[in-house]
C-alpha positions as protocol buffer text, in pm:
chain_id: "A"
residue {
  index: 1
  type: UNK
  ca { x: 9664 y: 7348 z: 8151 }
}
residue {
  index: 2
  type: UNK
  ca { x: 9548 y: 7494 z: 7784 }
}
residue {
  index: 3
  type: UNK
  ca { x: 9466 y: 7803 z: 7741 }
}
residue {
  index: 4
  type: UNK
  ca { x: 9252 y: 8011 z: 7448 }
}
residue {
  index: 5
  type: UNK
  ca { x: 9249 y: 8371 z: 7434 }
}
residue {
  index: 6
  type: UNK
  ca { x: 8959 y: 8547 z: 7278 }
}
residue {
  index: 7
  type: UNK
  ca { x: 8775 y: 8857 z: 7238 }
}
residue {
  index: 8
  type: UNK
  ca { x: 9100 y: 9108 z: 7050 }
}
residue {
  index: 9
  type: UNK
  ca { x: 8970 y: 9351 z: 6758 }
}
residue {
  index: 10
  type: UNK
  ca { x: 8996 y: 9703 z: 6633 }
}
residue {
  index: 11
  type: UNK
  ca { x: 8890 y: 9970 z: 6841 }
}
residue {
  index: 12
  type: UNK
  ca { x: 8873 y: 10403 z: 6858 }
}
residue {
  index: 13
  type: UNK
  ca { x: 9094 y: 10503 z: 7127 }
}
residue {
  index: 14
  type: UNK
  ca { x: 8932 y: 10536 z: 7426 }
}
residue {
  index: 15
  type: UNK
  ca { x: 8681 y: 10270 z: 7370 }
}
residue {
  index: 16
  type: UNK
  ca { x: 8656 y: 9932 z: 7547 }
}
residue {
  index: 17
  type: UNK
  ca { x: 8729 y: 9565 z: 7490 }
}
residue {
  index: 18
  type: UNK
  ca { x: 8682 y: 9267 z: 7703 }
}
residue {
  index: 19
  type: UNK
  ca { x: 8885 y: 9006 z: 7627 }
}
residue {
  index: 20
  type: UNK
  ca { x: 8867 y: 8650 z: 7777 }
}
residue {
  index: 21
  type: UNK
  ca { x: 9094 y: 8354 z: 7820 }
}
residue {
  index: 22
  type: UNK
  ca { x: 8920 y: 7969 z: 7809 }
}
residue {
  index: 23
  type: UNK
  ca { x: 9122 y: 7688 z: 8062 }
}
residue {
  index: 24
  type: UNK
  ca { x: 9105 y: 7350 z: 7969 }
}
residue {
  index: 25
  type: UNK
  ca { x: 9169 y: 7076 z: 8230 }
}
residue {
  index: 26
  type: UNK
  ca { x: 9000 y: 7037 z: 8611 }
}
residue {
  index: 27
  type: UNK
  ca { x: 9327 y: 7221 z: 8772 }
}
residue {
  index: 28
  type: UNK
  ca { x: 9212 y: 7576 z: 8711 }
}
residue {
  index: 29
  type: UNK
  ca { x: 9201 y: 7698 z: 9071 }
}
residue {
  index: 30
  type: UNK
  ca { x: 9562 y: 7596 z: 9154 }
}
residue {
  index: 31
  type: UNK
  ca { x: 9772 y: 7876 z: 8841 }
}
residue {
  index: 32
  type: UNK
  ca { x: 9768 y: 8281 z: 8914 }
}
residue {
  index: 33
  type: UNK
  ca { x: 9650 y: 8384 z: 8590 }
}
residue {
  index: 34
  type: UNK
  ca { x: 9855 y: 8664 z: 8411 }
}
residue {
  index: 35
  type: UNK
  ca { x: 9769 y: 8860 z: 8092 }
}
residue {
  index: 36
  type: UNK
  ca { x: 10030 y: 8999 z: 7889 }
}
residue {
  index: 37
  type: UNK
  ca { x: 10136 y: 9188 z: 7562 }
}
residue {
  index: 38
  type: UNK
  ca { x: 10371 y: 9234 z: 7244 }
}
residue {
  index: 39
  type: UNK
  ca { x: 10349 y: 9481 z: 7034 }
}
residue {
  index: 40
  type: UNK
  ca { x: 10524 y: 9431 z: 6695 }
}
residue {
  index: 41
  type: UNK
  ca { x: 10898 y: 9527 z: 6709 }
}
residue {
  index: 42
  type: UNK
  ca { x: 10922 y: 9506 z: 7134 }
}
residue {
  index: 43
  type: UNK
  ca { x: 10957 y: 9285 z: 7403 }
}
residue {
  index: 44
  type: UNK
  ca { x: 10690 y: 9148 z: 7611 }
}
residue {
  index: 45
  type: UNK
  ca { x: 10521 y: 9288 z: 7903 }
}
residue {
  index: 46
  type: UNK
  ca { x: 10364 y: 9209 z: 8161 }
}
residue {
  index: 47
  type: UNK
  ca { x: 9988 y: 9371 z: 8224 }
}
residue {
  index: 48
  type: UNK
  ca { x: 9778 y: 9210 z: 8506 }
}
residue {
  index: 49
  type: UNK
  ca { x: 9795 y: 8934 z: 8690 }
}
residue {
  index: 50
  type: UNK
  ca { x: 9549 y: 8733 z: 9016 }
}
residue {
  index: 51
  type: UNK
  ca { x: 9554 y: 8507 z: 9257 }
}
residue {
  index: 52
  type: UNK
  ca { x: 9438 y: 8173 z: 9229 }
}
residue {
  index: 53
  type: UNK
  ca { x: 9113 y: 8255 z: 9437 }
}
residue {
  index: 54
  type: UNK
  ca { x: 9052 y: 8598 z: 9241 }
}
residue {
  index: 55
  type: UNK
  ca { x: 9075 y: 8792 z: 9556 }
}
residue {
  index: 56
  type: UNK
  ca { x: 9430 y: 8977 z: 9474 }
}
residue {
  index: 57
  type: UNK
  ca { x: 9511 y: 9130 z: 9187 }
}
residue {
  index: 58
  type: UNK
  ca { x: 9797 y: 9310 z: 9042 }
}
residue {
  index: 59
  type: UNK
  ca { x: 9789 y: 9574 z: 8801 }
}
residue {
  index: 60
  type: UNK
  ca { x: 10173 y: 9766 z: 8561 }
}
residue {
  index: 61
  type: UNK
  ca { x: 10115 y: 10097 z: 8603 }
}
residue {
  index: 62
  type: UNK
  ca { x: 10040 y: 10185 z: 8241 }
}
residue {
  index: 63
  type: UNK
  ca { x: 9704 y: 9989 z: 8239 }
}
residue {
  index: 64
  type: UNK
  ca { x: 9675 y: 10070 z: 8613 }
}
residue {
  index: 65
  type: UNK
  ca { x: 9308 y: 10211 z: 8650 }
}
residue {
  index: 66
  type: UNK
  ca { x: 9230 y: 10150 z: 8308 }
}
residue {
  index: 67
  type: UNK
  ca { x: 9231 y: 9780 z: 8280 }
}
residue {
  index: 68
  type: UNK
  ca { x: 9103 y: 9492 z: 8499 }
}
residue {
  index: 69
  type: UNK
  ca { x: 9156 y: 9126 z: 8521 }
}
residue {
  index: 70
  type: UNK
  ca { x: 8897 y: 8858 z: 8694 }
}
residue {
  index: 71
  type: UNK
  ca { x: 8850 y: 8494 z: 8676 }
}
residue {
  index: 72
  type: UNK
  ca { x: 8570 y: 8249 z: 8771 }
}
residue {
  index: 73
  type: UNK
  ca { x: 8690 y: 7946 z: 8879 }
}
residue {
  index: 74
  type: UNK
  ca { x: 8385 y: 7762 z: 8838 }
}
residue {
  index: 75
  type: UNK
  ca { x: 8412 y: 7843 z: 8462 }
}
residue {
  index: 76
  type: UNK
  ca { x: 8768 y: 7839 z: 8441 }
}
residue {
  index: 77
  type: UNK
  ca { x: 8779 y: 8207 z: 8260 }
}
residue {
  index: 78
  type: UNK
  ca { x: 8992 y: 8464 z: 8282 }
}
residue {
  index: 79
  type: UNK
  ca { x: 8917 y: 8805 z: 8179 }
}
residue {
  index: 80
  type: UNK
  ca { x: 9036 y: 9192 z: 8136 }
}
residue {
  index: 81
  type: UNK
  ca { x: 8836 y: 9463 z: 8094 }
}
residue {
  index: 82
  type: UNK
  ca { x: 9017 y: 9690 z: 7917 }
}
residue {
  index: 83
  type: UNK
  ca { x: 8862 y: 10057 z: 7947 }
}
residue {
  index: 84
  type: UNK
  ca { x: 9017 y: 10423 z: 7794 }
}
residue {
  index: 85
  type: UNK
  ca { x: 9241 y: 10259 z: 7573 }
}
residue {
  index: 86
  type: UNK
  ca { x: 9501 y: 10442 z: 7358 }
}
residue {
  index: 87
  type: UNK
  ca { x: 9630 y: 10322 z: 7034 }
}
residue {
  index: 88
  type: UNK
  ca { x: 10007 y: 10273 z: 7279 }
}
residue {
  index: 89
  type: UNK
  ca { x: 9767 y: 9926 z: 7406 }
}
residue {
  index: 90
  type: UNK
  ca { x: 9790 y: 9823 z: 7063 }
}
residue {
  index: 91
  type: UNK
  ca { x: 9945 y: 9476 z: 7056 }
}
residue {
  index: 92
  type: UNK
  ca { x: 9901 y: 9099 z: 7092 }
}
residue {
  index: 93
  type: UNK
  ca { x: 9734 y: 8985 z: 7454 }
}
residue {
  index: 94
  type: UNK
  ca { x: 9819 y: 8681 z: 7599 }
}
residue {
  index: 95
  type: UNK
  ca { x: 9678 y: 8515 z: 7922 }
}
residue {
  index: 96
  type: UNK
  ca { x: 9899 y: 8244 z: 8118 }
}
residue {
  index: 97
  type: UNK
  ca { x: 9929 y: 8012 z: 8359 }
}
residue {
  index: 98
  type: UNK
  ca { x: 10193 y: 8075 z: 8659 }
}
residue {
  index: 99
  type: UNK
  ca { x: 10212 y: 7786 z: 8966 }
}
residue {
  index: 100
  type: UNK
  ca { x: 10344 y: 8110 z: 9179 }
}
residue {
  index: 101
  type: UNK
  ca { x: 10264 y: 8443 z: 9179 }
}
residue {
  index: 102
  type: UNK
  ca { x: 10474 y: 8631 z: 8954 }
}
residue {
  index: 103
  type: UNK
  ca { x: 10498 y: 8901 z: 8694 }
}
residue {
  index: 104
  type: UNK
  ca { x: 10761 y: 8761 z: 8493 }
}
residue {
  index: 105
  type: UNK
  ca { x: 10650 y: 8584 z: 8187 }
}
residue {
  index: 106
  type: UNK
  ca { x: 10947 y: 8364 z: 8178 }
}
residue {
  index: 107
  type: UNK
  ca { x: 10787 y: 8242 z: 8506 }
}
residue {
  index: 108
  type: UNK
  ca { x: 10464 y: 8129 z: 8359 }
}
residue {
  index: 109
  type: UNK
  ca { x: 10453 y: 7785 z: 8302 }
}
residue {
  index: 110
  type: UNK
  ca { x: 10154 y: 7766 z: 7986 }
}
residue {
  index: 111
  type: UNK
  ca { x: 10058 y: 8012 z: 7774 }
}
residue {
  index: 112
  type: UNK
  ca { x: 9786 y: 8085 z: 7543 }
}
residue {
  index: 113
  type: UNK
  ca { x: 9845 y: 8158 z: 7110 }
}
residue {
  index: 114
  type: UNK
  ca { x: 9718 y: 8558 z: 7201 }
}
residue {
  index: 115
  type: UNK
  ca { x: 9450 y: 8750 z: 7111 }
}
residue {
  index: 116
  type: UNK
  ca { x: 9521 y: 9058 z: 6869 }
}
residue {
  index: 117
  type: UNK
  ca { x: 9381 y: 9457 z: 7032 }
}
residue {
  index: 118
  type: UNK
  ca { x: 9420 y: 9755 z: 6799 }
}
residue {
  index: 119
  type: UNK
  ca { x: 9353 y: 10056 z: 6876 }
}
residue {
  index: 120
  type: UNK
  ca { x: 9323 y: 10346 z: 6609 }
}
residue {
  index: 121
  type: UNK
  ca { x: 9403 y: 10697 z: 6693 }
}
C-alpha cells in the first residue's frame, strides 16, 4: 500500500489543522493505521492509531484530548484532526500502515513521506 499525507502547514499556537492520508490499493481496510511525527533532532514519536474498522483508537499522552484520528475505508483515507496546537507539536507528520495493532513505528510495514506542521508561538 502506498501512503501520501497532506494538510500540513504553518499555524499559530492554539490553532487547528487537519491532516489527511490517502492510501492506494484495495486492501486499506486490512491495515491498522497510525500517525507518527518526528521533529528535527528528535526521535520518531507515536501520535495516534486506529484499528481496521475505525471503532478503536489510541493516542499518546502528549496529544490525548487535542488530536482525533479517524478513517474512511470507503475512501481509503485516514485523518488526524489537531486542535489546540502548541509549538512542541512542530514536526514532520506521516501516516503508516500495519497488519498488527501496535504503537511501535518499526512494526508498521508501510509509511508515507509525511507533511510538515509548524506551530508558531
